[in-house]
Amino acid sequence: MLKSHSCGDLSNAHIGSQVTLAGWIHRRRDHGGLAFIDLRDSTGIVQVVFDPQHTRGPEELTHSLRNEYVVQVVGDVVARPAGTENPKIPTGAIEVSVTKVEVLNDCPTPPFYINEDVEVDENLTLKYRYLYLRRPSVHSNMVLRHRMVKGIRDFLDRERFLEIETPILIKSTPEGARDYLVPSRVNPGKFYALPQSPQQLKQILMVAGMERYFQIARCFRDEDLRADRQPEFTQLDLEMSFADEEDILDLIERMMVELMSVLRPDAKFSQPFPRLHYADAMSMYGTDKPDLRYGLTISDIGDIAGQTSFGIFHSALESGGVVRGICVPGCAGYSKHQLSDLINRATAAGARGLVTLSVVDADNFEDGIKSVLAKHVGFDQMRSLLARFEAQDGDLILIVADTEQTTCKVLDILRREMAGRLHMADSNIFSYAFVLGFPLLDWNHEAKRWDSMHHPFTAPRADDVTLLDSDPARVRGRHYDLVCNGHELGSGSVRIHQRQLQQTVFSLLGYSDSAIEERFGYFLQAIEYGAPPHAGIALGIDRMAMLFGGQESIREVIAFPKNQNAVDLMLDSPSAVDSAQLDELNLSLKRQLIDRT
RNA sequence: GGCCCCAUGGUGUAGCGGUCUAACAUGCCACCCUGUCACGGUGGAGAUCGGGGGUUCGAAUCCCCCUGGGGUCGCCA
């Protein structure tokens, strides 16, 4: 090794010993004669001192050192002179008095600061990823992620889970997300698909008697990107035989609690994790992944709205819709401009409109309530309305009258928007919750068929199996989600383990018998051979690391992420390939693409 | 595909129709400086304001189009 010690490891215990360090120049403070340099390696930062009386070699060399040069220094660890200790850094009690320095490599002026956490154009952080990752704060995200994954492995190992790899080149199944396809050279005209998740393989591992499987699995979905979505991402995928809902939820809760104690001992969370029924989540928060760090819950005022003379309410209710709203504290003073901004957000999200009601003085309905609603609502109705929202003077009530689906969506957006403006989400709180009671199926209006809410392998509740034929909408699935602070961290279910039931569900989803055989024949055959009852879950590793690290995007916890157009700016991928490569794969590009590339 | 936001020296920002031959901080270069730690001091180089078109006597500033980026809805079994 070119170094005997690491920068961050040095302490009082090393005083008096000679050390050789190697690292990057983090910052320099050059006094002309005497010069200080903060030397950084992956363990931390230590101050090294160049004193012309002690340091050998040409003095010009000392003063020619620049940020991010890679240097090796030999020196003595000494206590800092009294009064010059730096309590701000862990190694601040000591310093290294340099006797010899060698430049191992120089470095051009970096395109952005490495020694400061100034936000910088994300393009640059992606293109020069190796420099961005040098930032101590970003480096610490990688350390945190490593410790998290290690914690998961240690925990599951103690719980007698086996880590088993499954193939990356698998079979395309057009349902669900779009697949990434890989052409086969050996089998012309045929394609592998990259796994959207190892779902079927892990269930087959249960059939294979592994009983407890997990994998830190890379998954691929060719869909549009978001702050918390990349085309390739990592899941903690696990499956457990002879288990039901409670076993999985208990396991996951214990694991998350353990991770919290290791990674975020400072943070607050409730235990046991609250459980939320899907229907309640939708009616109270408008979403199945609510941020529970703040209230702003949705109230239904359909009964009151029906008594008013407000036409919009009546038409919404008559066409089977709902009238619901949220009460935002302290925003009654919103200007016309601010209110119209909120209305724009509501209409942009698909609502036909948004009724705002500024509660200036709740005791004075004449001019204490500012709203288009005022003249359509009687005294009693206004009183019950304010009571329903528990409105105080100074509050702003936002009401949407629309289909249930649109109302939920819009109020969810407004709820998060207002909570953000009012800084209601405490970053030191982790509001975990399990969401249960999802319907098994979801009616797809466009395709006019049933879709799986989760996936087709989710077991229906035993009491609801008979409804599969008569009333599929009412069938409840044995599906559960783990949510935290408005993010879906994971999703799982008790699986179907009997061929007949699995086949019934496939049929219900609109697959013909021949399609079932072609796509899932191997799978149905597998579960026929004594599949044990089993259940599992998959948790988003990137999202977990993002939350633990207090980041707002998973790109901050992924070493080499892609931008919103799924482009890797460092590698410049995807890229065109040589026509010889295409030939070998028996592929050709469409004419218009050839012209463009 | 829709909607919203952004684009000014290397980096981060200011600028709100003329006073912009574009300001500030930091970084960079040179010189000075032996106890700093976001070291300090003096001097200097560095952007024609993402690209194109338009409005105007006059555009970094207003409008349109394009490009790039971010957020989001759709999409994500």
XYZ file of C-alpha atoms (C1' of nucleotides) in Angstrom:
674
model
C 0.000 0.000 0.000
C 1.099 3.516 -0.686
C -0.187 4.482 2.743
C 0.329 3.169 6.252
C -2.794 4.760 7.722
C -6.011 6.357 6.562
C -6.743 10.024 7.157
C -9.943 9.569 9.123
C -8.442 6.924 11.385
C -5.798 9.133 12.939
C -6.297 10.272 16.501
C -4.425 11.115 19.684
C -3.406 7.469 19.875
C -1.093 7.982 16.902
C 0.795 10.951 18.324
C 4.503 10.352 17.996
C 4.317 7.820 15.206
C 5.442 8.342 11.676
C 2.748 7.734 9.074
C 2.492 7.631 5.326
C -0.774 8.959 3.959
C -2.149 9.097 0.448
C -5.196 10.942 -0.729
C -6.644 13.981 -2.431
C -6.038 17.607 -1.565
C -9.368 18.738 -0.190
C -8.476 22.332 0.610
C -5.287 24.299 1.082
C -4.380 27.229 3.261
C -1.034 28.472 2.033
C 0.631 31.077 4.221
C 3.638 31.478 2.007
C 6.120 29.751 4.235
C 3.903 27.585 6.374
C 1.132 25.785 4.498
C -1.793 23.697 5.676
C -3.494 21.123 3.557
C -6.619 19.161 4.340
C -5.904 15.707 3.000
C -8.933 13.575 2.167
C -9.322 9.884 1.579
C -12.387 7.679 1.806
C -12.195 7.591 5.587
C -12.123 11.311 6.230
C -9.977 14.401 6.382
C -6.828 15.243 8.309
C -4.783 18.426 8.375
C -1.206 18.095 7.183
C 1.303 20.843 7.813
C 4.135 21.844 5.508
C 6.760 23.659 7.512
C 9.851 24.689 5.511
C 12.034 23.746 8.488
C 10.811 20.162 8.555
C 9.617 19.407 5.086
C 12.224 18.150 2.704
C 12.162 18.759 -1.005
C 11.769 21.952 -2.992
C 9.531 24.494 -1.315
C 8.012 25.393 -4.702
C 6.457 21.940 -4.761
C 4.559 22.672 -1.570
C 3.104 25.838 -3.013
C 2.253 24.319 -6.367
C -0.160 21.795 -4.869
C -3.751 22.327 -5.984
C -7.165 20.973 -5.071
C -7.755 17.338 -5.999
C -4.108 16.595 -6.671
C -3.323 13.085 -5.500
C -0.417 13.139 -3.078
C 1.493 10.873 -0.806
C 2.908 12.427 2.337
C 5.217 11.056 4.966
C 5.084 12.786 8.313
C 4.747 12.631 12.057
C 1.461 12.691 13.877
C 1.643 15.498 16.417
C -0.775 17.093 18.809
C -1.868 20.470 17.532
C -0.414 23.419 19.413
C -2.718 24.478 22.235
C -5.494 26.695 20.973
C -5.319 25.541 17.366
C -7.391 22.389 17.709
C -10.356 22.194 15.371
C -13.398 20.667 17.094
C -15.327 20.727 13.821
C -13.558 17.707 12.382
C -13.015 14.302 14.045
C -9.245 14.472 13.553
C -9.099 18.063 14.783
C -6.935 17.339 17.825
C -3.951 16.252 15.789
C -2.142 17.064 12.576
C 0.543 15.492 10.445
C 3.810 17.357 10.230
C 5.083 16.552 6.766
C 8.676 15.554 6.129
C 8.236 14.399 2.545
C 5.600 14.864 -0.156
C 5.157 13.305 -3.555
C 2.579 14.207 -6.165
C 1.096 10.939 -7.436
C -1.157 12.675 -9.929
C -2.281 16.197 -10.691
C -5.789 17.330 -11.592
C -7.341 20.045 -13.735
C -9.613 22.556 -12.013
C -12.772 20.500 -11.370
C -16.017 21.597 -13.075
C -17.707 22.034 -9.705
C -16.835 22.148 -6.021
C -15.901 18.896 -4.397
C -15.122 20.421 -1.004
C -18.463 22.244 -0.713
C -22.048 21.036 -0.921
C -23.205 23.735 -3.313
C -26.028 22.442 -5.469
C -24.830 22.095 -9.000
C -26.499 21.443 -12.357
C -27.369 17.765 -12.252
C -26.003 17.277 -15.758
C -22.545 17.968 -14.445
C -22.931 15.661 -11.480
C -23.928 12.881 -13.880
C -21.276 13.527 -16.484
C -18.492 13.875 -13.949
C -19.948 11.286 -11.628
C -16.504 10.279 -10.328
C -16.014 13.820 -9.065
C -19.493 14.112 -7.603
C -18.998 10.844 -5.736
C -15.839 12.317 -4.211
C -17.940 14.818 -2.296
C -17.925 13.657 1.307
C -21.706 14.024 1.564
C -22.321 11.897 -1.515
C -19.677 9.432 -0.403
C -21.529 9.101 2.873
C -24.698 8.191 0.945
C -22.798 5.262 -0.547
C -21.521 4.274 2.896
C -25.047 4.458 4.285
C -26.380 2.321 1.476
C -23.669 -0.254 2.041
C -24.424 -0.399 5.746
C -28.122 -0.710 5.013
C -27.649 -3.624 2.626
C -25.214 -5.246 5.044
C -27.760 -4.803 7.825
C -30.399 -6.456 5.677
C -28.129 -9.385 4.854
C -27.126 -9.855 8.481
C -30.723 -9.697 9.675
C -32.070 -12.118 7.092
C -29.168 -14.476 7.634
C -30.098 -14.652 11.323
C -33.676 -15.310 10.247
C -32.368 -18.276 8.224
C -32.976 -16.794 4.801
C -30.850 -17.941 1.872
C -29.548 -15.422 -0.627
C -30.044 -16.954 -4.051
C -29.357 -15.373 -7.420
C -31.825 -15.608 -10.269
C -31.055 -15.017 -13.934
C -30.998 -11.589 -15.542
C -31.782 -12.957 -18.992
C -35.312 -14.277 -18.646
C -38.578 -14.446 -20.565
C -40.683 -11.542 -21.707
C -44.125 -11.252 -20.153
C -45.885 -8.333 -21.839
C -48.192 -7.583 -18.891
C -47.066 -5.076 -16.299
C -44.355 -2.640 -17.243
C -42.606 -2.547 -20.582
C -39.750 -5.043 -20.795
C -36.157 -4.365 -21.696
C -35.386 -6.845 -24.426
C -32.108 -8.518 -25.288
C -31.779 -10.191 -28.681
C -30.416 -13.703 -28.789
C -27.606 -14.343 -31.265
C -27.811 -18.073 -30.839
C -31.571 -18.114 -31.384
C -32.189 -15.710 -34.270
C -35.313 -13.592 -33.984
C -35.816 -14.431 -30.334
C -35.385 -12.222 -27.309
C -34.699 -12.456 -23.654
C -36.254 -9.919 -21.313
C -34.596 -8.411 -18.288
C -36.586 -9.130 -15.116
C -39.072 -6.533 -13.915
C -38.712 -8.490 -10.715
C -37.791 -12.109 -9.969
C -41.400 -12.809 -8.981
C -42.037 -16.122 -10.672
C -38.527 -17.404 -10.047
C -38.733 -16.797 -6.341
C -42.070 -18.562 -6.156
C -40.510 -21.483 -7.970
C -37.737 -21.457 -5.368
C -40.497 -21.977 -2.819
C -41.730 -24.953 -4.822
C -38.088 -26.075 -4.780
C -38.167 -26.241 -1.007
C -35.859 -23.312 -0.197
C -38.464 -22.071 2.296
C -36.762 -18.732 2.928
C -35.237 -16.873 0.006
C -34.000 -13.366 -0.445
C -32.003 -11.450 -2.995
C -30.728 -7.936 -3.435
C -32.030 -8.027 -6.973
C -31.586 -5.648 -9.857
C -34.871 -5.039 -11.662
C -35.599 -3.380 -14.995
C -38.699 -1.542 -16.140
C -38.860 0.464 -19.323
C -41.131 3.227 -18.081
C -40.763 6.973 -17.648
C -38.476 8.134 -14.871
C -39.198 10.085 -11.708
C -37.269 11.364 -8.724
C -37.862 7.970 -7.106
C -37.819 5.839 -10.266
C -34.927 4.649 -12.425
C -35.158 2.198 -15.321
C -32.937 -0.168 -13.374
C -33.334 -0.292 -9.645
C -32.631 -2.583 -6.754
C -35.136 -4.516 -4.715
C -34.860 -6.516 -1.579
C -36.832 -9.437 -2.898
C -37.894 -12.082 -0.420
C -40.236 -15.013 -0.153
C -41.170 -17.293 2.678
C -42.920 -20.659 2.653
C -45.646 -21.605 5.138
C -46.065 -17.922 5.941
C -49.061 -15.648 5.913
C -49.534 -11.868 6.074
C -48.637 -11.565 9.728
C -45.366 -13.438 9.327
C -44.166 -11.153 6.554
C -45.323 -7.943 8.223
C -43.721 -8.974 11.492
C -40.465 -9.856 9.770
C -40.350 -6.602 7.810
C -41.241 -4.490 10.803
C -38.482 -6.069 12.893
C -36.025 -5.583 10.056
C -36.943 -1.927 9.549
C -36.725 -1.265 13.286
C -33.280 -2.813 13.369
C -32.154 -0.780 10.363
C -33.475 2.389 11.980
C -31.510 1.718 15.134
C -28.306 1.260 13.168
C -28.725 3.897 10.473
C -30.974 6.550 11.970
C -30.905 6.306 15.757
C -31.754 10.012 15.848
C -35.061 9.650 14.016
C -38.538 9.122 15.441
C -41.101 6.561 14.335
C -44.114 4.774 15.783
C -44.117 1.157 16.717
C -45.901 -1.077 16.015
C -46.222 0.289 12.503
C -49.753 1.595 12.089
C -51.990 -0.321 9.730
C -54.212 1.430 7.327
C -57.025 0.026 5.275
C -56.731 0.818 1.589
C -60.218 2.319 1.491
C -59.468 4.522 4.502
C -56.178 5.648 3.021
C -57.960 6.663 -0.156
C -60.771 8.511 1.601
C -58.601 10.216 4.219
C -55.543 11.012 2.101
C -56.579 10.423 -1.500
C -53.707 8.010 -2.063
C -52.606 4.522 -1.105
C -49.189 5.829 -0.014
C -50.021 8.709 2.288
C -47.488 10.853 4.081
C -48.624 10.436 7.681
C -46.249 12.976 9.188
C -48.992 15.570 9.061
C -52.777 15.725 9.184
C -54.574 17.738 6.535
C -56.941 14.809 6.207
C -59.723 14.823 3.667
C -63.326 15.296 4.811
C -66.341 14.187 2.836
C -69.053 16.839 2.726
C -71.335 15.173 0.197
C -74.274 15.191 2.631
C -73.935 18.912 3.326
C -73.202 19.745 -0.301
C -76.477 18.078 -1.294
C -78.414 20.564 0.812
C -76.842 23.631 -0.756
C -77.955 25.413 -3.887
C -74.536 25.139 -5.473
C -75.021 23.627 -8.928
C -71.507 22.203 -9.254
C -71.952 20.153 -6.113
C -75.295 18.807 -7.276
C -74.072 17.811 -10.712
C -71.056 16.035 -9.202
C -73.229 14.124 -6.744
C -75.914 13.307 -9.296
C -73.378 11.751 -11.633
C -72.130 9.507 -8.845
C -69.225 11.680 -7.765
C -68.184 13.034 -4.408
C -67.609 16.379 -2.705
C -64.560 16.406 -0.455
C -62.020 18.842 0.816
C -59.149 19.661 3.113
C -58.742 22.436 5.643
C -55.382 24.192 5.514
C -54.457 26.097 8.650
C -53.418 29.715 8.427
C -53.933 30.251 4.714
C -57.149 32.299 4.771
C -55.095 35.313 3.815
C -54.169 33.859 0.427
C -54.385 36.461 -2.312
C -56.498 36.108 -5.414
C -53.300 35.229 -7.253
C -52.330 32.532 -4.780
C -55.812 31.072 -4.887
C -55.877 30.971 -8.659
C -52.528 29.187 -8.553
C -54.122 26.480 -6.420
C -57.084 26.308 -8.782
C -54.662 25.885 -11.683
C -52.960 23.018 -9.921
C -56.311 21.374 -9.349
C -57.415 21.710 -12.955
C -53.999 20.617 -14.208
C -54.531 17.449 -12.201
C -57.838 16.860 -13.946
C -60.408 18.523 -11.704
C -63.064 20.652 -13.322
C -62.473 23.259 -10.650
C -61.626 24.002 -7.069
C -63.812 25.765 -4.535
C -61.826 27.824 -2.056
C -63.242 29.038 1.193
C -61.253 31.503 3.273
C -62.346 31.424 6.896
C -61.468 34.899 8.116
C -64.019 34.998 10.915
C -65.957 31.807 11.526
C -68.541 33.576 13.650
C -69.454 36.026 10.960
C -70.966 34.273 7.939
C -71.830 37.606 6.331
C -68.344 38.747 5.461
C -66.106 36.510 7.536
C -66.237 33.723 4.954
C -64.796 34.516 1.562
C -65.934 32.044 -1.075
C -68.015 31.691 -4.201
C -69.906 29.220 -2.081
C -71.080 31.809 0.437
C -74.265 32.856 -1.293
C -75.279 29.265 -2.092
C -75.003 27.972 1.439
C -77.448 28.552 4.233
C -76.571 29.391 7.802
C -76.940 25.848 9.131
C -75.106 24.293 6.226
C -72.204 26.665 6.615
C -72.048 25.877 10.287
C -71.986 22.122 9.690
C -69.462 22.576 6.927
C -67.069 24.492 9.156
C -67.638 21.940 11.904
C -66.915 19.069 9.525
C -63.540 20.613 8.683
C -62.984 21.726 12.283
C -62.138 25.056 10.707
C -60.600 27.829 12.774
C -60.298 31.500 11.975
C -57.509 31.903 9.463
C -57.994 28.550 7.741
C -58.389 27.950 4.056
C -60.744 25.179 2.942
C -60.199 23.597 -0.470
C -63.102 21.626 -1.917
C -63.237 19.415 -4.984
C -66.466 18.084 -6.484
C -65.745 15.436 -9.080
C -65.571 11.712 -9.631
C -64.162 9.885 -6.645
C -60.995 9.022 -8.539
C -60.297 12.589 -9.653
C -61.208 14.055 -6.277
C -58.785 11.741 -4.512
C -56.003 12.494 -6.955
C -56.449 16.260 -6.788
C -56.772 16.428 -3.015
C -53.688 14.247 -2.644
C -51.721 16.685 -4.799
C -53.070 19.723 -2.940
C -52.496 18.101 0.426
C -48.832 17.440 -0.341
C -48.408 20.864 -1.897
C -49.832 22.688 1.117
C -47.932 20.525 3.595
C -44.753 21.412 1.734
C -45.518 25.124 1.815
C -46.295 25.002 5.513
C -43.231 22.851 6.290
C -45.434 20.291 7.965
C -43.273 17.275 7.055
C -40.605 16.824 9.722
C -37.569 15.222 8.097
C -36.673 13.582 11.393
C -39.859 11.532 11.489
C -40.302 8.252 9.640
C -44.012 7.578 9.403
C -44.092 3.902 8.517
C -47.407 2.215 7.887
C -48.693 -0.983 6.378
C -51.541 -0.589 3.938
C -53.872 -3.571 3.754
C -57.204 -4.538 2.290
C -56.543 -3.772 -1.343
C -59.038 -5.075 -3.835
C -57.595 -7.940 -5.847
C -58.620 -6.409 -9.149
C -58.959 -3.081 -10.770
C -61.273 -2.385 -13.714
C -59.358 -1.133 -16.711
C -61.757 1.274 -18.420
C -59.733 1.589 -21.602
C -59.147 -2.092 -22.200
C -62.501 -3.018 -20.634
C -61.077 -5.809 -18.550
C -59.839 -6.596 -15.069
C -56.228 -5.862 -14.162
C -54.413 -7.108 -11.101
C -54.068 -4.448 -8.469
C -50.725 -5.968 -7.450
C -49.888 -8.860 -9.731
C -51.682 -11.996 -10.909
C -50.016 -14.211 -8.313
C -51.661 -12.493 -5.361
C -54.049 -14.747 -3.478
C -57.636 -13.622 -2.976
C -59.036 -13.762 0.546
C -60.466 -17.218 1.139
C -63.964 -15.897 1.919
C -63.993 -13.967 -1.348
C -62.986 -16.748 -3.717
C -66.609 -17.438 -4.624
C -66.975 -13.806 -5.679
C -64.377 -14.265 -8.417
C -67.155 -15.408 -10.760
C -70.027 -13.278 -9.525
C -68.580 -9.941 -8.403
C -64.826 -9.595 -9.043
C -64.745 -5.974 -7.891
C -65.502 -7.056 -4.335
C -62.759 -9.647 -4.090
C -60.128 -8.557 -1.598
C -56.529 -9.495 -2.237
C -54.067 -10.681 0.386
C -51.800 -7.841 -0.579
C -49.890 -5.427 1.634
C -47.757 -2.353 1.086
C -45.165 -0.746 3.298
C -45.269 3.035 2.990
C -43.232 5.754 4.635
C -43.436 9.523 4.341
C -45.441 9.384 1.136
C -43.313 6.775 -0.594
C -44.226 3.205 -1.364
C -41.257 1.323 0.044
C -42.490 -2.103 -0.816
C -45.288 -4.304 -1.844
C -46.049 -7.937 -1.296
C -48.700 -10.549 -0.892
C -49.657 -14.020 0.079
C -49.425 -15.926 -3.196
C -51.692 -18.372 -4.915
C -50.180 -21.819 -4.471
C -52.773 -23.943 -6.213
C -52.914 -24.416 -9.932
C -56.675 -24.297 -10.237
C -57.061 -20.973 -8.481
C -54.117 -19.481 -10.355
C -55.684 -20.529 -13.624
C -59.033 -19.011 -12.639
C -57.337 -15.681 -11.896
C -55.462 -15.726 -15.201
C -58.750 -16.334 -17.021
C -60.408 -13.528 -15.146
C -57.597 -11.243 -16.291
C -58.572 -12.026 -19.832
C -55.978 -14.593 -20.873
C -57.119 -17.294 -23.212
C -56.259 -20.858 -22.306
C -53.612 -20.945 -24.997
C -52.077 -17.660 -23.833
C -51.949 -18.967 -20.274
C -50.213 -22.090 -21.475
C -47.726 -20.175 -23.595
C -46.790 -17.564 -20.995
C -47.252 -19.318 -17.706
C -47.317 -22.995 -18.585
C -44.019 -23.705 -16.852
C -45.163 -21.806 -13.805
C -48.504 -23.561 -13.490
C -46.759 -26.862 -13.909
C -44.312 -25.941 -11.155
C -46.923 -25.029 -8.566
C -48.799 -28.191 -9.371
C -45.881 -30.186 -7.975
C -46.547 -29.537 -4.327
C -46.107 -25.782 -4.035
C -46.175 -24.850 -0.356
C -48.341 -21.950 0.767
C -46.035 -18.943 0.606
C -45.897 -15.193 0.855
C -43.349 -12.525 0.172
C -42.534 -8.913 -0.395
C -40.176 -6.691 -2.352
C -38.769 -3.494 -0.888
C -37.162 -0.708 -2.901
C -33.545 -0.530 -1.794
C -32.946 2.786 -3.560
C -35.964 4.403 -1.948
C -35.014 3.072 1.457
C -31.496 4.459 1.118
C -32.950 7.758 -0.069
C -35.180 8.004 3.000
C -32.497 6.939 5.462
C -30.103 9.400 3.858
C -32.630 12.224 3.927
C -32.370 12.657 0.170
C -35.106 13.775 -2.216
C -34.077 11.671 -5.169
C -32.833 8.110 -5.485
C -30.162 9.420 -7.863
C -28.320 10.646 -4.776
C -27.951 7.098 -3.482
C -27.128 5.418 -6.794
C -23.505 5.542 -7.900
C -24.210 5.814 -11.616
C -27.799 6.874 -12.258
C -29.472 7.868 -15.508
C -31.173 11.172 -16.192
C -34.894 11.673 -16.874
C -34.412 10.588 -20.484
C -32.850 7.313 -19.297
C -29.459 8.471 -20.579
C -26.205 7.805 -18.759
C -24.360 11.065 -19.370
C -21.012 9.688 -18.277
C -21.055 6.613 -20.507
C -23.138 8.368 -23.134
C -25.457 5.399 -23.274
C -27.609 4.256 -24.892
C -25.646 4.610 -28.089
C -25.738 3.473 -31.682
C -24.043 0.166 -32.418
C -22.000 -1.079 -35.297
C -24.003 -2.562 -38.144
C -21.909 -5.716 -37.840
C -23.237 -6.171 -34.328
C -26.794 -5.801 -35.588
C -26.138 -8.263 -38.395
C -24.866 -10.842 -35.997
C -28.111 -10.480 -34.046
C -30.229 -10.598 -37.208
C -31.555 -7.122 -36.468
C -32.036 -4.136 -38.709
C -33.141 -0.585 -37.942
C -36.117 1.102 -39.502
C -35.170 3.478 -42.301
C -36.057 6.715 -40.470
C -33.878 5.659 -37.535
C -30.893 4.964 -39.760
C -31.161 8.510 -41.085
C -31.288 9.951 -37.590
C -28.391 8.033 -36.110
C -47.905 12.363 -24.981
C -49.934 16.601 -21.420
C -48.903 20.352 -17.692
C -45.465 23.318 -14.549
C -40.534 25.249 -13.607
C -35.405 26.337 -15.049
C -31.122 27.917 -18.582
C -26.337 34.700 -17.214
C -17.956 33.924 -16.526
C -15.413 27.194 -14.267
C -19.361 26.895 -10.146
C -23.509 29.266 -7.509
C -26.330 33.601 -7.950
C -27.976 39.145 -8.955
C -30.536 41.463 -12.993
C -37.636 42.713 -13.725
C -37.140 47.375 -21.365
C -32.301 52.256 -21.680
C -28.063 53.829 -16.070
C -25.394 46.333 -18.580
C -18.828 48.330 -22.635
C -23.473 42.691 -17.350
C -22.835 42.858 -10.828
C -21.574 39.665 -6.465
C -19.419 35.352 -4.117
C -16.302 31.523 -4.880
C -12.956 29.115 -8.119
C -8.718 30.188 -11.528
C -3.745 32.979 -12.518
C 0.289 36.191 -10.394
C 2.553 38.402 -6.215
C 2.732 38.912 -0.674
C 1.978 36.255 3.900
C 5.028 30.861 9.517
C -0.762 28.597 13.019
C -4.694 28.461 9.442
C -9.045 25.506 9.187
C -14.732 28.570 4.222
C -6.985 31.561 6.250
C -5.921 36.698 4.912
C -4.104 40.846 1.511
C -3.094 43.173 -3.465
C -3.643 42.790 -8.616
C -5.469 40.131 -12.986
C -7.917 36.924 -16.605
C -12.706 35.034 -17.412
C -19.786 35.155 -19.575
C -22.349 39.080 -25.715
C -26.646 36.246 -21.064
C -28.695 27.889 -24.098
C -29.971 28.403 -29.876
C -33.147 30.758 -33.579
C -36.902 34.201 -34.857
C -39.994 38.382 -33.536
C -41.811 43.080 -30.898
C -39.229 47.827 -29.917
C -35.600 53.629 -31.475
C -33.420 50.137 -27.820
C -33.862 43.152 -25.340
C -30.075 39.203 -20.561
C -34.992 41.488 -19.479
C -41.315 41.064 -23.442
C -43.490 37.294 -27.229
C -42.996 32.701 -30.344
C -40.344 28.300 -31.792
C -36.374 24.904 -30.826
C -32.716 22.468 -27.679
C -31.160 20.752 -22.941
C -32.438 19.871 -17.818
C -35.699 19.151 -13.470
C -40.650 18.175 -11.281
C -45.241 15.962 -12.169
C -49.763 13.531 -14.580
C -50.401 9.530 -17.822
C -47.330 5.149 -17.378
C -44.742 2.145 -13.381
C -48.588 -6.235 -13.294
